[in-house]
Coordinates of C-alpha atoms and ligand atoms in Angstrom, one line a residue:
X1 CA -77.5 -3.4 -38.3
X2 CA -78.2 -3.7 -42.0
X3 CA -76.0 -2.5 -44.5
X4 CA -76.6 -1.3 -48.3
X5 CA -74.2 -1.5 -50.8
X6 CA -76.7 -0.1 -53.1
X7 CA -73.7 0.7 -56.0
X8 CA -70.8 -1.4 -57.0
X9 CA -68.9 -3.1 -59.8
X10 CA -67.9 -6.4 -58.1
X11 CA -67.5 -8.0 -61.9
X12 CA -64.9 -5.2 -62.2
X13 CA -61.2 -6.2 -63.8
X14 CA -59.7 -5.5 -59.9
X15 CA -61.9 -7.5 -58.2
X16 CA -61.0 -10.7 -60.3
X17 CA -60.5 -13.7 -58.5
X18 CA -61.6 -12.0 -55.3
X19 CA -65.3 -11.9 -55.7
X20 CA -65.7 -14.5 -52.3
X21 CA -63.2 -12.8 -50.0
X22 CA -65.4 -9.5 -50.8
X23 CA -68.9 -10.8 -50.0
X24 CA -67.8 -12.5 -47.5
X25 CA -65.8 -9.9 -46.0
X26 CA -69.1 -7.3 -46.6
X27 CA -71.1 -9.9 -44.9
X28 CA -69.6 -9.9 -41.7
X29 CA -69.4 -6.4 -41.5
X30 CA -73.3 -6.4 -41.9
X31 CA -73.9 -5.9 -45.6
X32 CA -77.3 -7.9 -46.3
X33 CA -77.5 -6.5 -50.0
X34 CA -75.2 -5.2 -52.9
X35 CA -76.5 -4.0 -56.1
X36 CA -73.7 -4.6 -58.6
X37 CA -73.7 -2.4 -61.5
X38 CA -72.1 -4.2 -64.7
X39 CA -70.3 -1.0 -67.5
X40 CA -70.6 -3.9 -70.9
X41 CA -72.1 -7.2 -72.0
X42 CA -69.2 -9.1 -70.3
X43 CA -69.5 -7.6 -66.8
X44 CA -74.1 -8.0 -67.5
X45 CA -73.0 -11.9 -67.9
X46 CA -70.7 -11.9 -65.1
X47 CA -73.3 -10.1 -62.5
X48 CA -76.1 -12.7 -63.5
X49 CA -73.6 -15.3 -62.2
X50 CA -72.7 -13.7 -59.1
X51 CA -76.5 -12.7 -58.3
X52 CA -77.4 -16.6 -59.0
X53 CA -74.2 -17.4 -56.2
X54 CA -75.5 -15.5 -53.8
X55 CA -79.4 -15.0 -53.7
X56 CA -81.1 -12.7 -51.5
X57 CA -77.4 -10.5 -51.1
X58 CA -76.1 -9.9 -54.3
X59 CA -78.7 -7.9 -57.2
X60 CA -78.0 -6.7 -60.6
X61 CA -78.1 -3.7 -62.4
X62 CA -77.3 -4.1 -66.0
X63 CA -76.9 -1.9 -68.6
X64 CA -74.0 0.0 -70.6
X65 CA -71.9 2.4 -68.7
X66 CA -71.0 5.9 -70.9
X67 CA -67.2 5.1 -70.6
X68 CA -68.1 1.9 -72.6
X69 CA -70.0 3.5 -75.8
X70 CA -67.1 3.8 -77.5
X71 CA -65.5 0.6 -77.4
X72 CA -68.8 -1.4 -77.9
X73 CA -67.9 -4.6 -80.2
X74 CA -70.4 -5.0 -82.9
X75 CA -73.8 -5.9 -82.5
X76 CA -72.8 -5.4 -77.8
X77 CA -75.5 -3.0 -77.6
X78 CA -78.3 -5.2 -79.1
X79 CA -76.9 -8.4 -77.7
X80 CA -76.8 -6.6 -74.2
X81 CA -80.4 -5.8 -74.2
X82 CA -81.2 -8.7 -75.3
X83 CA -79.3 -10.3 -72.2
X84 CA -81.6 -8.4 -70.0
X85 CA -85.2 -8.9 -71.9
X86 CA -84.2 -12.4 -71.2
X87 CA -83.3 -11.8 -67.6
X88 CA -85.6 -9.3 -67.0
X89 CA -87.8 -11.4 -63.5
X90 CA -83.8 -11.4 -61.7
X91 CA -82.7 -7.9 -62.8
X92 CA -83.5 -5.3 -60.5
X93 CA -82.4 -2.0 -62.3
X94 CA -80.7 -0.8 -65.4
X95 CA -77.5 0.1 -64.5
X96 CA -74.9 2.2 -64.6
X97 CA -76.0 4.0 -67.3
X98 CA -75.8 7.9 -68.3
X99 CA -73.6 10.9 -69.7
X100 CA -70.1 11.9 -68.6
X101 CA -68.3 14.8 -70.4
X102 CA -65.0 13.6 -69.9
X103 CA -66.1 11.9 -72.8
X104 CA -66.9 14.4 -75.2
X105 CA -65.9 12.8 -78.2
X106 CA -69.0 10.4 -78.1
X107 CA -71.8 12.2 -77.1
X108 CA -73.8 11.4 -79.8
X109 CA -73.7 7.6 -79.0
X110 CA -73.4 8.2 -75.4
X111 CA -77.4 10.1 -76.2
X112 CA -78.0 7.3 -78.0
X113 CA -77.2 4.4 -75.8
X114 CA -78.5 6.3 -72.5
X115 CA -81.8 6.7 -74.8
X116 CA -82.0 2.9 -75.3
X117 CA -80.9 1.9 -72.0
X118 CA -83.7 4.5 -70.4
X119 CA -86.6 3.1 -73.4
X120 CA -85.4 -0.3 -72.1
X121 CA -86.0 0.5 -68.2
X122 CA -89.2 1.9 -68.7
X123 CA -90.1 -1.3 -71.2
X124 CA -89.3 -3.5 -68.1
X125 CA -90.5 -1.1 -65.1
X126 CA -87.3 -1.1 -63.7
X127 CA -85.4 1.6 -61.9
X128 CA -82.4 3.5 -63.6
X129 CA -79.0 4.4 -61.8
X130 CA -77.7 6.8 -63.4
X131 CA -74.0 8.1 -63.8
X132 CA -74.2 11.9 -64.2
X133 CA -70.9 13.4 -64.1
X134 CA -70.7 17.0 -65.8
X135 CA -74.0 16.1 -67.5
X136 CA -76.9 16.9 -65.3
X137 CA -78.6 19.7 -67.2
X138 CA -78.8 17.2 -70.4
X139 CA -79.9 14.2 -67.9
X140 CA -82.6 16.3 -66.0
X141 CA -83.6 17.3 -69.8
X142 CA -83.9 14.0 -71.2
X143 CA -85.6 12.0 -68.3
X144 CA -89.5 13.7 -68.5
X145 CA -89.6 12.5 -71.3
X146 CA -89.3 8.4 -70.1
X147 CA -91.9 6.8 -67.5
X148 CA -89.8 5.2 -65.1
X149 CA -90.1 3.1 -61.5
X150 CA -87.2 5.2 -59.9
X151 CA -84.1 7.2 -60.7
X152 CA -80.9 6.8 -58.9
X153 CA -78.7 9.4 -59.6
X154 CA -75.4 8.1 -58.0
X155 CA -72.9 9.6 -56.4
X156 CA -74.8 12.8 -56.5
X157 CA -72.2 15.4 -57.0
X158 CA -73.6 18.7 -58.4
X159 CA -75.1 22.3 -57.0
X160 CA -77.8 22.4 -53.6
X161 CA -80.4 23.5 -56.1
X162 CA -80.1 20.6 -58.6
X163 CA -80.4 18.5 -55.5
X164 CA -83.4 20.4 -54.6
X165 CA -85.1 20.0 -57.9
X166 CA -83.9 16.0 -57.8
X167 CA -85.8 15.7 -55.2
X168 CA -88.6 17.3 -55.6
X169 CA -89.2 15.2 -59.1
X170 CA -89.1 12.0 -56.7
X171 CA -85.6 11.2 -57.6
X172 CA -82.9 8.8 -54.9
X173 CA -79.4 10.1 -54.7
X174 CA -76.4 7.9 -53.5
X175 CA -73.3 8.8 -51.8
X176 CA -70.2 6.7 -50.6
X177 CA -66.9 6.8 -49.3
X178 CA -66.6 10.3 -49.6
X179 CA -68.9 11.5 -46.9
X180 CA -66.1 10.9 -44.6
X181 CA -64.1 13.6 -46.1
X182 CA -65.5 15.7 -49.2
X183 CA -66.8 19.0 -48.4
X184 CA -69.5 19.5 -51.2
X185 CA -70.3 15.6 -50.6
X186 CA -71.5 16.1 -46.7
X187 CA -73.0 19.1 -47.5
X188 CA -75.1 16.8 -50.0
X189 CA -75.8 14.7 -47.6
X190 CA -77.2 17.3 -45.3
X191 CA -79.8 18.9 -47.2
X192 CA -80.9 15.5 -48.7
X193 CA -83.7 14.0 -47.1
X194 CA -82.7 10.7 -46.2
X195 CA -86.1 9.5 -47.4
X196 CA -84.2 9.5 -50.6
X197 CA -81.1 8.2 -49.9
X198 CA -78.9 5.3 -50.2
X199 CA -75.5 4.3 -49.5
X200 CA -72.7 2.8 -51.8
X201 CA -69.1 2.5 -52.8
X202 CA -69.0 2.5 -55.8
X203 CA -65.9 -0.2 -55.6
X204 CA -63.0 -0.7 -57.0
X205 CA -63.1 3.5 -57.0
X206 CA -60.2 4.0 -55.0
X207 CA -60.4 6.6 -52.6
X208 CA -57.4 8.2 -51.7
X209 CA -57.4 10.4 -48.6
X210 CA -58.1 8.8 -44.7
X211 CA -59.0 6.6 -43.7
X212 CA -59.2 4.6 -46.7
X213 CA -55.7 5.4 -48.0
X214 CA -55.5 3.8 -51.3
X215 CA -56.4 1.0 -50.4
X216 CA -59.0 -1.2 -52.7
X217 CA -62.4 -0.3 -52.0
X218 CA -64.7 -3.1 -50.5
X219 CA -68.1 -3.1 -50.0
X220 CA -67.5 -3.5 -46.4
X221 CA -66.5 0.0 -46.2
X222 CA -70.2 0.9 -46.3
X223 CA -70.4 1.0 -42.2
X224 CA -67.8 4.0 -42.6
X225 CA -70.4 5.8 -45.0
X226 CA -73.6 5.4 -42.5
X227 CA -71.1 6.6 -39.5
X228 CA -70.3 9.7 -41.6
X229 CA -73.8 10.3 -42.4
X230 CA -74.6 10.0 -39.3
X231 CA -72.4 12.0 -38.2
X232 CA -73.4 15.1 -40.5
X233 CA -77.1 14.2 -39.7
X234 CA -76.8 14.5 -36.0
X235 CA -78.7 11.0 -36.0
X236 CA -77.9 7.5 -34.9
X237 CA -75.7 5.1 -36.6
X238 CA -78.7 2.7 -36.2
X239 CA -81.3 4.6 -37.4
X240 CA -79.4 5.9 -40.2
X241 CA -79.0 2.1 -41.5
X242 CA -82.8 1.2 -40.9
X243 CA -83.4 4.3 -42.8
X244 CA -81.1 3.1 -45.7
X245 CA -82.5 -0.3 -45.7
X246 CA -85.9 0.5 -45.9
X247 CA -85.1 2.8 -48.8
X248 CA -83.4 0.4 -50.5
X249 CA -86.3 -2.1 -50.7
X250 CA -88.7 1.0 -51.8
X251 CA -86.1 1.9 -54.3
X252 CA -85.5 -1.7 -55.6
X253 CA -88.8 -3.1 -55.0
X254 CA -87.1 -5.9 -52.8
X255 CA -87.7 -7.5 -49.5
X256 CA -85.3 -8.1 -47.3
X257 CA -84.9 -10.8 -45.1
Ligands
LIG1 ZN1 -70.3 3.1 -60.7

């Protein structure tokens, strides 16, 4: 069985020093590919290094996450993009980028930034994934207006008709741990079409309730996410992961071994 990680952070602060241990771990439960998604210029460098460690497993997505807008050092943005011009034949999508409201205070730059970042994905026909949290309306307003390869809007967590109209435009939707115990999340996951649909953690998001307790998330954790799809699907666990994986190298434009 082959499993997608298509959304993590393994250059994130809690996975320092552990980076081995994790693939490794993913690896042997049957993760052949793991899109990390870097949130600054540090964690863009850091991605390149692990995607040059492990070729044909780990992929990056680079780009400026919206919690970062505010605490970009000077000259981050242009230096970032600049980083991924450069990079642009190993980079696979920009990524995560987008809006959140928690951070109201910024929404000017977060528009801004997510404007750039979009301007720069369509520049380098790359796909977007795209962090949406309290924002959709303004998202689903501002893409049109950008020609790009793909939209990913991860961990998809808003109303059945915004999902509907998602779709309908063409766009992916990822979900993770939370399909094993989130209401509104499996009922996502039932009326997506899994045509357009890709599986993630989202690590080190810690996920509280059973089975995962707390404990730090690993990529590894993605075979719990196809069994709960699955399950809400009515499908098999098998079929559900070819699915996945053949979406994932639509998505991504990559071929898997
Ligand atoms: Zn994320």
């Amino acid at each position: 069985m082959k499993l997608i990680d298509a959304h993590v952070h393994l250059s994130a602060a809690e996975y320092a020093g552990h980076t081995d241990e994790l693939i490794a771990d993913a690896k042997a439960a049957g993760v052949v590919a793991l899109v990390t998604n870097s949130m600054d210029l540090r964690t863009c460098q850091s991605d390149l290094k692990l995607a040059e460690k492990y070729p044909d497993l780990v992929y990056p997505a680079l780009g400026i996450h919206p919690w970062n807008v505010n605490v970009l050092k000077e000259n981050e943005l242009e230096q970032t993009i600049d980083l991924i011009q450069k990079q642009k034949s190993v980079v696979k999508a920009i990524g995560e980028i987008g809006l959140d409201c928690k951070y109201e205070t910024a929404w000017e730059k977060q528009i801004m930034v997510f404007d750039k970042m979009l301007r720069l994905a369509e520049a380098l026909a790359l796909p977007a994934i795209i962090h949406s949290r309290g924002t959709i309306d303004k998202i689903a307003e501002m893409l049109p207006s950008y020609h790009l390869k793909g939209v990913l809007l991860h961990w998809f967590s808003h109303s059945i008709g915004t999902l509907h109209r998602a779709v309908d435009d063409g766009y992916f939707i990822s979900e993770g741990p939370q399909a094993t115990y989130a209401k509104d999340i499996r009922e996502i996951i039932e009326k997506a079409p899994l045509t357009q649909f890709l599986t993630e953690t989202d690590g080190p998001v810690i996920y509280r309730k059973p089975p995962y307790n707390g404990q730090l998330t690993k990529p590894s954790f993605i075979r719990n996410v196809v069994e709960s799809v699955a399950e809400i699907k009515n499908m098999q666990v098998d079929d559900v992961a070819q699915q996945v994986a053949e979406n994932f190298q639509v998505f991504f434009n990559i071929k898997l071994n």
